[in-house]
Amino acid sequence: MDADTFAAFIEQLNRFVRERLVAAEARLEALNRVPDDVFDEMREMGLFGISIPEAYGGAGMNVSQYIETIRTLSWAAPGFRAIMSINTGMVCSALVKSGTEAQRAHWLPKIAGDAIASFGLTEPGSGSDSAGLQTTAVREGDHYILNGTKRYITNAPFAHIALIMARTSKDNLPKNAHISAFLMPMDTSGVSVGKPDKKMGQSGSQIADIIMDNVRVPVDNVLGGEEGKGFQVAMQSLNNGRLSVAAAATGYARRILDSALRYANERKAFGEPIVNFQLIQAMLADSEAEIYAAECMLADACRRADAGENILTKAASTKMFASEMCGRVADRCVQIHGGAGYLAEYQAERFFRDSRVYRIYEGTTQIMQLVIAKQMLREFAG
Ligand SMILES: Cc1cc2nc3c(=O)[nH]c(=O)nc-3n(C[C@H](O)[C@H](O)[C@H](O)COP(=O)(O)OP(=O)(O)OC[C@H]3O[C@@H](n4cnc5c(N)ncnc54)[C@H](O)[C@@H]3O)c2cc1C
């Protein structure tokens, strides 16, 4: 997207976030889903297709623009990002990088438009150890038969399509070539969705199991038209997903700090606003500096991605830092609120619960540490 159009879009989005999304947060929470009128407005703004190339009906944003959009959107409650995050993040990235031309032409306009997507990697027995997944895909003529369960799948209750990672070989092959990726319409016979899980935070975003019982998927739906590329697809898509989580955490941290600063100005103790106390100022200053650091990391990682660099460790570092940072900022916000910070009546409590998952999904902090260290050791060994 050209720079002027993008600047105008961000200005419009900023207004939309503050005037419409923040105002709709109570309804998001009460309904535990994005209200239909807000969902329609998000779609009309083209938010579901921001990262999808223009040729396929999207806005054609580069990585920097896409991530700035997510950061801007994430001033509002995280449930609003979640409903479009899989379309614009992992599934779009997988199709653009690894889909065949026919697959891109068929699926990208759908996910830029009115189809909600899910990404199915995690299973009851495998999360961090994603290559250990047990869902099977067995070829039978011009179809594959899928059997297995995917767990904690974002948007599963609303999804129209899912990108499912399944094993096409019983053995764990070198470079994880036992895994393939399948584009699976959710209305295929044999697909069912479990009851949405009750979560700690992030109301409005729903996760559930996707259960596959002898699901027949045409061979044309193997991503990239080839077996054995699924793990690579998943890992490449996660780079993009990790930057999106980092942007979400950074954008939300700005909102949380704003709330802490407002409260510190309003609340009085010992006859004066608590913001006058230097120990309160220290918490505000630490938060400001850490948010700025995450913003700089995001900008650098995105610039490198747009320049075609492999950003595996930069995306992992940024995701790890931004998600941990958001947790610290949310914790300080509770502290600055004192007793009020522990009450559901104030937003600080919700911020604290909402921000916790950024350190867990799309690779836990420990897995990010392993990704970064592995690359360091490889480079050290020459
Ligand atoms: C709200 C939410 C939404 C999600 N959405 C999706 C989705 O859309 N699609 C999807 O596929 N998945 C999704 N997930 C799953 C998520 O990505 C996994 O929960 C996450 O990757 C961790 O896997 P796990 O839960 O199996 O934990 P485990 O892998 O069991 O890890 C448990 C603990 O052990 C640590 N650990 C594991 N291995 C190591 C190691 N080698 N060294 C050191 N420590 C280790 C972990 O860091 C963690 O602290 C979602 C999860 C949540 C909570």
PDB file of C-alpha atoms and ligand atoms in Angstrom, residues 86 90 118-129 150-155 199 201-202 205-207 238 357 359-367 369-370, ligand 1:
ATOM      1  CA  ILE A  86      -5.576 -15.800  11.793  1.00  0.00           C
ATOM      2  CA  MET A  90      -0.734 -17.327   9.695  1.00  0.00           C
ATOM      3  CA  SER A 118      -8.366 -21.089  11.817  1.00  0.00           C
ATOM      4  CA  PHE A 119      -4.877 -22.526  12.056  1.00  0.00           C
ATOM      5  CA  GLY A 120      -4.695 -26.056  13.453  1.00  0.00           C
ATOM      6  CA  LEU A 121      -1.317 -27.119  14.786  1.00  0.00           C
ATOM      7  CA  THR A 122      -1.703 -27.791  18.537  1.00  0.00           C
ATOM      8  CA  GLU A 123      -3.181 -31.104  19.722  1.00  0.00           C
ATOM      9  CA  PRO A 124      -4.046 -32.637  23.098  1.00  0.00           C
ATOM     10  CA  GLY A 125      -0.619 -34.338  23.213  1.00  0.00           C
ATOM     11  CA  SER A 126       1.543 -31.771  21.421  1.00  0.00           C
ATOM     12  CA  GLY A 127       1.939 -28.002  21.753  1.00  0.00           C
ATOM     13  CA  SER A 128       5.537 -26.840  22.036  1.00  0.00           C
ATOM     14  CA  ASP A 129       6.589 -30.166  20.539  1.00  0.00           C
ATOM     15  CA  LYS A 150      -6.735 -30.059  17.241  1.00  0.00           C
ATOM     16  CA  ARG A 151      -6.822 -28.230  20.572  1.00  0.00           C
ATOM     17  CA  TYR A 152      -7.129 -24.548  21.663  1.00  0.00           C
ATOM     18  CA  ILE A 153      -7.885 -23.448  18.109  1.00  0.00           C
ATOM     19  CA  THR A 154      -8.598 -19.716  17.880  1.00  0.00           C
ATOM     20  CA  ASN A 155     -11.858 -18.900  16.058  1.00  0.00           C
ATOM     21  CA  LYS A 199     -10.420 -18.826  29.383  1.00  0.00           C
ATOM     22  CA  GLY A 201      -8.967 -13.468  29.708  1.00  0.00           C
ATOM     23  CA  GLN A 202      -9.368 -12.073  26.204  1.00  0.00           C
ATOM     24  CA  SER A 205     -12.027 -14.427  21.331  1.00  0.00           C
ATOM     25  CA  GLN A 206     -13.070 -18.070  21.402  1.00  0.00           C
ATOM     26  CA  ILE A 207     -10.993 -21.223  21.223  1.00  0.00           C
ATOM     27  CA  LEU A 238       4.635 -18.524  12.898  1.00  0.00           C
ATOM     28  CA  VAL A 357      -1.576 -15.357  27.181  1.00  0.00           C
ATOM     29  CA  ARG A 359       3.638 -15.258  26.766  1.00  0.00           C
ATOM     30  CA  ILE A 360       2.073 -18.604  25.888  1.00  0.00           C
ATOM     31  CA  TYR A 361       0.577 -18.824  22.411  1.00  0.00           C
ATOM     32  CA  GLU A 362       2.462 -18.928  19.137  1.00  0.00           C
ATOM     33  CA  GLY A 363       5.409 -20.269  21.077  1.00  0.00           C
ATOM     34  CA  THR A 364       5.956 -19.873  24.818  1.00  0.00           C
ATOM     35  CA  THR A 365       8.737 -17.665  26.179  1.00  0.00           C
ATOM     36  CA  GLN A 366      10.782 -20.822  26.814  1.00  0.00           C
ATOM     37  CA  ILE A 367      10.390 -21.941  23.198  1.00  0.00           C
ATOM     38  CA  GLN A 369      14.525 -18.708  24.195  1.00  0.00           C
ATOM     39  CA  LEU A 370      15.331 -22.058  22.595  1.00  0.00           C
TER      40      LEU A 370
HETATM   41  C1  LIG B   1      -5.885 -18.572  23.900  1.00  0.00           C
HETATM   42  C2  LIG B   1      -5.086 -19.571  23.102  1.00  0.00           C
HETATM   43  C3  LIG B   1      -5.203 -19.564  21.715  1.00  0.00           C
HETATM   44  C4  LIG B   1      -4.495 -20.513  20.954  1.00  0.00           C
HETATM   45  N1  LIG B   1      -4.677 -20.552  19.589  1.00  0.00           N
HETATM   46  C5  LIG B   1      -4.090 -21.542  18.871  1.00  0.00           C
HETATM   47  C6  LIG B   1      -4.392 -21.690  17.464  1.00  0.00           C
HETATM   48  O1  LIG B   1      -5.164 -20.923  16.875  1.00  0.00           O
HETATM   49  N2  LIG B   1      -3.793 -22.721  16.798  1.00  0.00           N
HETATM   50  C7  LIG B   1      -2.942 -23.594  17.396  1.00  0.00           C
HETATM   51  O2  LIG B   1      -2.451 -24.488  16.713  1.00  0.00           O
HETATM   52  N3  LIG B   1      -2.649 -23.463  18.725  1.00  0.00           N
HETATM   53  C8  LIG B   1      -3.199 -22.475  19.460  1.00  0.00           C
HETATM   54  N4  LIG B   1      -2.934 -22.352  20.815  1.00  0.00           N
HETATM   55  C9  LIG B   1      -2.004 -23.294  21.446  1.00  0.00           C
HETATM   56  C10 LIG B   1      -0.697 -22.679  21.878  1.00  0.00           C
HETATM   57  O3  LIG B   1       0.095 -22.307  20.784  1.00  0.00           O
HETATM   58  C11 LIG B   1      -0.009 -23.686  22.812  1.00  0.00           C
HETATM   59  O4  LIG B   1      -0.793 -23.737  24.011  1.00  0.00           O
HETATM   60  C12 LIG B   1       1.434 -23.306  23.137  1.00  0.00           C
HETATM   61  O5  LIG B   1       2.237 -23.428  22.017  1.00  0.00           O
HETATM   62  C13 LIG B   1       2.019 -24.183  24.273  1.00  0.00           C
HETATM   63  O6  LIG B   1       1.769 -25.534  24.044  1.00  0.00           O
HETATM   64  P1  LIG B   1       1.156 -26.430  25.228  1.00  0.00           P
HETATM   65  O7  LIG B   1      -0.059 -25.733  25.727  1.00  0.00           O
HETATM   66  O8  LIG B   1       0.984 -27.815  24.730  1.00  0.00           O
HETATM   67  O9  LIG B   1       2.231 -26.398  26.375  1.00  0.00           O
HETATM   68  P2  LIG B   1       3.437 -27.449  26.572  1.00  0.00           P
HETATM   69  O10 LIG B   1       4.154 -27.630  25.272  1.00  0.00           O
HETATM   70  O11 LIG B   1       2.906 -28.650  27.262  1.00  0.00           O
HETATM   71  O12 LIG B   1       4.376 -26.645  27.563  1.00  0.00           O
HETATM   72  C14 LIG B   1       4.193 -26.638  28.976  1.00  0.00           C
HETATM   73  C15 LIG B   1       5.363 -25.867  29.603  1.00  0.00           C
HETATM   74  O13 LIG B   1       6.607 -26.539  29.300  1.00  0.00           O
HETATM   75  C16 LIG B   1       7.494 -25.638  28.676  1.00  0.00           C
HETATM   76  N5  LIG B   1       8.301 -26.376  27.702  1.00  0.00           N
HETATM   77  C17 LIG B   1       7.866 -27.207  26.709  1.00  0.00           C
HETATM   78  N6  LIG B   1       8.916 -27.700  26.024  1.00  0.00           N
HETATM   79  C18 LIG B   1      10.042 -27.173  26.600  1.00  0.00           C
HETATM   80  C19 LIG B   1      11.439 -27.286  26.341  1.00  0.00           C
HETATM   81  N7  LIG B   1      11.889 -28.039  25.347  1.00  0.00           N
HETATM   82  N8  LIG B   1      12.288 -26.600  27.140  1.00  0.00           N
HETATM   83  C20 LIG B   1      11.830 -25.815  28.144  1.00  0.00           C
HETATM   84  N9  LIG B   1      10.523 -25.657  28.435  1.00  0.00           N
HETATM   85  C21 LIG B   1       9.643 -26.324  27.667  1.00  0.00           C
HETATM   86  C22 LIG B   1       6.599 -24.582  28.016  1.00  0.00           C
HETATM   87  O14 LIG B   1       7.305 -23.362  27.796  1.00  0.00           O
HETATM   88  C23 LIG B   1       5.515 -24.442  29.051  1.00  0.00           C
HETATM   89  O15 LIG B   1       5.967 -23.593  30.072  1.00  0.00           O
HETATM   90  C24 LIG B   1      -3.622 -21.418  21.592  1.00  0.00           C
HETATM   91  C25 LIG B   1      -3.496 -21.390  22.995  1.00  0.00           C
HETATM   92  C26 LIG B   1      -4.222 -20.503  23.748  1.00  0.00           C
HETATM   93  C27 LIG B   1      -4.101 -20.520  25.243  1.00  0.00           C
END
